[in-house]
Short mmCIF file of C-alpha atoms in Angstrom, two decimals:
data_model
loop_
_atom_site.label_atom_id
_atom_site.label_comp_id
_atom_site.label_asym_id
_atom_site.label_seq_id
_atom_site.Cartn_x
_atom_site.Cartn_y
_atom_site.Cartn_z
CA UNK G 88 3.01 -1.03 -45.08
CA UNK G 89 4.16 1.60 -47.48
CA UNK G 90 1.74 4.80 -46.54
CA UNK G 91 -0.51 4.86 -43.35
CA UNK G 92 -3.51 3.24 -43.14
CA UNK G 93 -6.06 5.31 -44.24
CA UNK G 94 -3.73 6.82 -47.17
CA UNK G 95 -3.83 2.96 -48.26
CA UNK G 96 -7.15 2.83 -48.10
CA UNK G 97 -8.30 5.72 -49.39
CA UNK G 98 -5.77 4.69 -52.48
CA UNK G 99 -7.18 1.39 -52.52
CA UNK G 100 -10.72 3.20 -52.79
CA UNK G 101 -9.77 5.14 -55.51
CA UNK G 102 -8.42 2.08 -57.78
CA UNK G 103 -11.93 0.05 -56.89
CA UNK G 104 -13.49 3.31 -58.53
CA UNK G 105 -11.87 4.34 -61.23
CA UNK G 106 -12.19 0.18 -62.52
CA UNK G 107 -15.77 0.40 -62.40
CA UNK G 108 -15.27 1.47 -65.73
CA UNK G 109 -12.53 -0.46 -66.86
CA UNK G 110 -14.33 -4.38 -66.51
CA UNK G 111 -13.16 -6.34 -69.26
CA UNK G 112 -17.09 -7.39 -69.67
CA UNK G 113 -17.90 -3.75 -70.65
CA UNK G 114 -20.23 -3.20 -66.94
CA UNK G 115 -19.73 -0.17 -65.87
CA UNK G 116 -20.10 -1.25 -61.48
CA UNK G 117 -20.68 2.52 -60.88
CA UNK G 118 -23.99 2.79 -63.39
CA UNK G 119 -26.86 3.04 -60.61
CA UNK G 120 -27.69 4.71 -57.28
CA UNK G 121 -27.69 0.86 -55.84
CA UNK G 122 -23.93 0.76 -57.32
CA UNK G 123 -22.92 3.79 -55.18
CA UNK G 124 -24.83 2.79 -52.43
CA UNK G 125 -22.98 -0.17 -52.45
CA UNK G 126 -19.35 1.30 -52.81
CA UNK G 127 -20.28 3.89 -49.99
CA UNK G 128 -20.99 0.80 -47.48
CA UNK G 129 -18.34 -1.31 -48.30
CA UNK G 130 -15.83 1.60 -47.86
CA UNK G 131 -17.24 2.34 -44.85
CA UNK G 132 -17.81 6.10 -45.31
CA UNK G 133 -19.62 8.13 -42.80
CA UNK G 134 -20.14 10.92 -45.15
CA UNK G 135 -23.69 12.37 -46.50
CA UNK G 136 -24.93 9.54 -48.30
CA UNK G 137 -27.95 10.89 -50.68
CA UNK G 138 -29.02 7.82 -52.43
CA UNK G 139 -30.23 9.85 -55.61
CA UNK G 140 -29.60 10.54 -59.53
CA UNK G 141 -27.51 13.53 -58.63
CA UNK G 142 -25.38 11.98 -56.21
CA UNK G 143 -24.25 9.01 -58.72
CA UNK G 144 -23.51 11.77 -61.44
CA UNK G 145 -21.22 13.31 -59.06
CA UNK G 146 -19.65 9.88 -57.79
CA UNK G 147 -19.37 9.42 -62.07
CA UNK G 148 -17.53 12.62 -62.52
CA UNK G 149 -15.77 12.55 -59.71
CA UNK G 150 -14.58 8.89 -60.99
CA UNK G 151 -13.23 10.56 -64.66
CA UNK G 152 -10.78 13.26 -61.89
CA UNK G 153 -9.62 10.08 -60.54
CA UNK G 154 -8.42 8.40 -63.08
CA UNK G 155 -7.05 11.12 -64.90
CA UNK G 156 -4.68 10.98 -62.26
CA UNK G 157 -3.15 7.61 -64.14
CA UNK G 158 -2.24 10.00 -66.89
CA UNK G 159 -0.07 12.15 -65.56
CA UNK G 160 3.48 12.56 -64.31
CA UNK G 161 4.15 13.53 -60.03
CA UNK G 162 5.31 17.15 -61.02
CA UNK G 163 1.66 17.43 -63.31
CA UNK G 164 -0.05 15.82 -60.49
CA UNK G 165 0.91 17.94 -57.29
CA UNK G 166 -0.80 21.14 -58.65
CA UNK G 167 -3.78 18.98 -60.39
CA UNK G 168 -3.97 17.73 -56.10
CA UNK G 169 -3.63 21.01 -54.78
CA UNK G 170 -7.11 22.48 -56.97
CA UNK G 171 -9.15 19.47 -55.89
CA UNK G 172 -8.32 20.27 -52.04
CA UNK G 173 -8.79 23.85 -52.79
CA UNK G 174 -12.38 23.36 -54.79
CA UNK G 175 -13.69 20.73 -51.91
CA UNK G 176 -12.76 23.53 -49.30
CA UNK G 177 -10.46 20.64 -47.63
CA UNK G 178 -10.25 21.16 -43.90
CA UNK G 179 -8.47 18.05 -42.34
CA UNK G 180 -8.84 16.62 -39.06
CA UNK G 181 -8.36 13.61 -37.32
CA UNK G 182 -11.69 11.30 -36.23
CA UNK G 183 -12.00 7.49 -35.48
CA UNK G 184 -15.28 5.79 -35.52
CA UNK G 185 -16.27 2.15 -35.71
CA UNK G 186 -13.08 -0.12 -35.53
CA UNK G 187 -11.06 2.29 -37.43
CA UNK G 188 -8.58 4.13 -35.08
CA UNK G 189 -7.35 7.28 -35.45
CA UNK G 190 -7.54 8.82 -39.09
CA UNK G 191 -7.33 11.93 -41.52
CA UNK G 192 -11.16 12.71 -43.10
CA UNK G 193 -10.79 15.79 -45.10
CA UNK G 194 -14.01 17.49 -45.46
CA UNK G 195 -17.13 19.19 -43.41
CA UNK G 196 -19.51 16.59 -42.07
CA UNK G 197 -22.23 18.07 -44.93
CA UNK G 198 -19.60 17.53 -47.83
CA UNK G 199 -21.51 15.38 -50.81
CA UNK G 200 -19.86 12.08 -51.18
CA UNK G 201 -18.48 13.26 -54.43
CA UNK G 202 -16.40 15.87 -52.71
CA UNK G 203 -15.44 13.72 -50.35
CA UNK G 204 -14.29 11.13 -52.94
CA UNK G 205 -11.84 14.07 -54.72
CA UNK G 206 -10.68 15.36 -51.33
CA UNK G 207 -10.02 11.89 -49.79
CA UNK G 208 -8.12 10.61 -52.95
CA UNK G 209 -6.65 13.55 -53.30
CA UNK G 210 -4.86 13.64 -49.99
CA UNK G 211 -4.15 10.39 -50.17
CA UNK G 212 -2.25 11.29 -53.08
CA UNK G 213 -0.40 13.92 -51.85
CA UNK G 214 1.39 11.24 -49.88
CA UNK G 215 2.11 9.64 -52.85
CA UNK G 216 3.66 12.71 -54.24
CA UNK G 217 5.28 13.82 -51.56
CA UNK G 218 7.21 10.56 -50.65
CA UNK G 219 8.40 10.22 -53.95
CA UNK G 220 6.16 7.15 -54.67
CA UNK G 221 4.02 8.16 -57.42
CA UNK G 222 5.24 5.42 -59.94
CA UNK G 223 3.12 3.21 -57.81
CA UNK G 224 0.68 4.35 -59.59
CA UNK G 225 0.25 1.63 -62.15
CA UNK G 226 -1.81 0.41 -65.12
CA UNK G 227 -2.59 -3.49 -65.33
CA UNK G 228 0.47 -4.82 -67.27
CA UNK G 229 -2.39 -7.28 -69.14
CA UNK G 230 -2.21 -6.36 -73.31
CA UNK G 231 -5.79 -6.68 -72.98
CA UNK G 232 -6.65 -4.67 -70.00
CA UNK G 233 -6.88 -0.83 -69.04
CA UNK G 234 -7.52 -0.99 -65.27
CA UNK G 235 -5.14 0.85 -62.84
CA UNK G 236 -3.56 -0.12 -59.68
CA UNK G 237 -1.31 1.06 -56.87
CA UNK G 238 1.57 -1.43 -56.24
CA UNK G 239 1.94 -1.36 -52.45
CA UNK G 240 4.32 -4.34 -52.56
CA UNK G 241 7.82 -3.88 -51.20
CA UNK G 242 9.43 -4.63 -53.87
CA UNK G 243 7.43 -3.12 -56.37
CA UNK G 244 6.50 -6.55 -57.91
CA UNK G 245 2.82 -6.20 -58.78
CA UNK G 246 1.67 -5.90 -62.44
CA UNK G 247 -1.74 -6.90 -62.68
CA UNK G 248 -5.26 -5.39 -61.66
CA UNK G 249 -7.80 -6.96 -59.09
CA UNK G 250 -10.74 -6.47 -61.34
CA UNK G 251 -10.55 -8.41 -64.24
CA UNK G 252 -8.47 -11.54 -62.74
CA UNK G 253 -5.58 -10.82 -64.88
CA UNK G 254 -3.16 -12.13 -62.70
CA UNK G 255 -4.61 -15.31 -62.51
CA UNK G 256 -5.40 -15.40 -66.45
CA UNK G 257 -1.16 -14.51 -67.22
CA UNK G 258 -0.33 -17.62 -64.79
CA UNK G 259 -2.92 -20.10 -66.76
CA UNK G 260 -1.38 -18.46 -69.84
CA UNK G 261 2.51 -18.79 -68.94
CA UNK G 262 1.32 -22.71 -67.34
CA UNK G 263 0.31 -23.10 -71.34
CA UNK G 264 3.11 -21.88 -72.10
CA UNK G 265 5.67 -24.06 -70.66
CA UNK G 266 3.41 -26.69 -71.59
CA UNK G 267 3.59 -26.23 -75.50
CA UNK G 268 7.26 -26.34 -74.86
CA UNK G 269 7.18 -29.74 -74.38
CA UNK G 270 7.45 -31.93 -77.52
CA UNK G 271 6.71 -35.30 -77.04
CA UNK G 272 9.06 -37.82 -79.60
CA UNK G 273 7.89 -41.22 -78.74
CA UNK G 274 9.08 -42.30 -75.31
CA UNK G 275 11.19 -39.17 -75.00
CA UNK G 276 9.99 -34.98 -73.52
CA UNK G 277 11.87 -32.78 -75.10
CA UNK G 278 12.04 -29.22 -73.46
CA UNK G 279 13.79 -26.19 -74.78
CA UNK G 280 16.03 -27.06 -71.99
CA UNK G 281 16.05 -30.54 -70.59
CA UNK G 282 15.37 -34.13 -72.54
CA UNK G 283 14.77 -37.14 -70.68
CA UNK G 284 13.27 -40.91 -71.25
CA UNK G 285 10.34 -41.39 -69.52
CA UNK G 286 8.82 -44.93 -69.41
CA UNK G 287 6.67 -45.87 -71.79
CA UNK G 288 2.81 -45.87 -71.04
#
């Protein structure tokens, strides 16, 4: 584990929501108050949930902050951080609830869930700065594909996104790959590396 729990989740939160925009199908997830409704469950928030036009406008705008936090370098970002605590009137403090133990929420118990998005990414974030990890911050390393991610791997290893499969589509791709690299002469497989006989069939 690179950051504590909740910092990892709440970063984990963020990157679901800022690729509701970024499906290679050209859905936007985050288009209806069903589509927020549905984000705020399976996050688990415990936040005022109001289920209505002007809450999923916030959630949107509150979605374009987000990313625009992809764009920018860790010295642009820390002061960018420290305005979106400052406008959601951050007050941390420690709760548990459910089967999540002790954590950081960042905002009054009446905050909208937009505020709550900015303030929760943002402190999240402020780890990230202030551990010196902010090029975890990633973009999906697909030519075809603008979704972010946060590489929480140890080694740093992780290129590709969650939401568009990319992963799996570079591994089918390289698998082609190594296939058209082998030329078949008759009874013999030529590689650009290795030439055997095989038997014939």
């Amino acid at each position: 584990m690179v950051f504590a729990p909740d910092t990892e989740m709440n970063l984990a939160a963020a990157v679901e929501l800022v690729n509701t925009a970024r499906r290679r199908d050209g859905h936007d997830a985050m288009a209806t108050t069903e589509d927020v409704t549905e984000f705020y469950t399976r996050w688990s928030y415990t936040a005022r949930h109001d289920g209505d036009a002007a809450e999923l406008a916030g959630v949107r705008d509150a979605r374009d902050q987000i990313a625009a936090l992809w764009d920018v370098d860790r010295d642009t970002a820390a002061p960018v951080l420290n305005d979106l605590l400052a406008r959601g009137g951050a007050v941390p403090f420690l709760t548990r609830h459910g089967d999540v133990d002790w954590h950081l929420h960042g905002t009054a118990p009446d905050a909208s869930l937009a505020t709550v998005l900015l303030v929760e990414t943002a402190m999240a974030m402020a780890d990230v700065v202030r551990t010196g990890e902010y090029d975890r911050l990633q973009r999906c390393a697909a030519d075809d594909c603008d979704a972010v991610l946060v590489d929480l791997s140890r080694n740093r290893s992780r290129r590709f996104c969650d939401v568009n499969g990319c992963a799996n589509r570079a591994h089918v791709a390289a698998y082609r790959a190594r296939r058209a690299g082998h030329v078949r002469h008759g009874d013999v497989v030529t590689t650009p590396d290795l030439e055997r006989t095989t038997p014939p069939r």
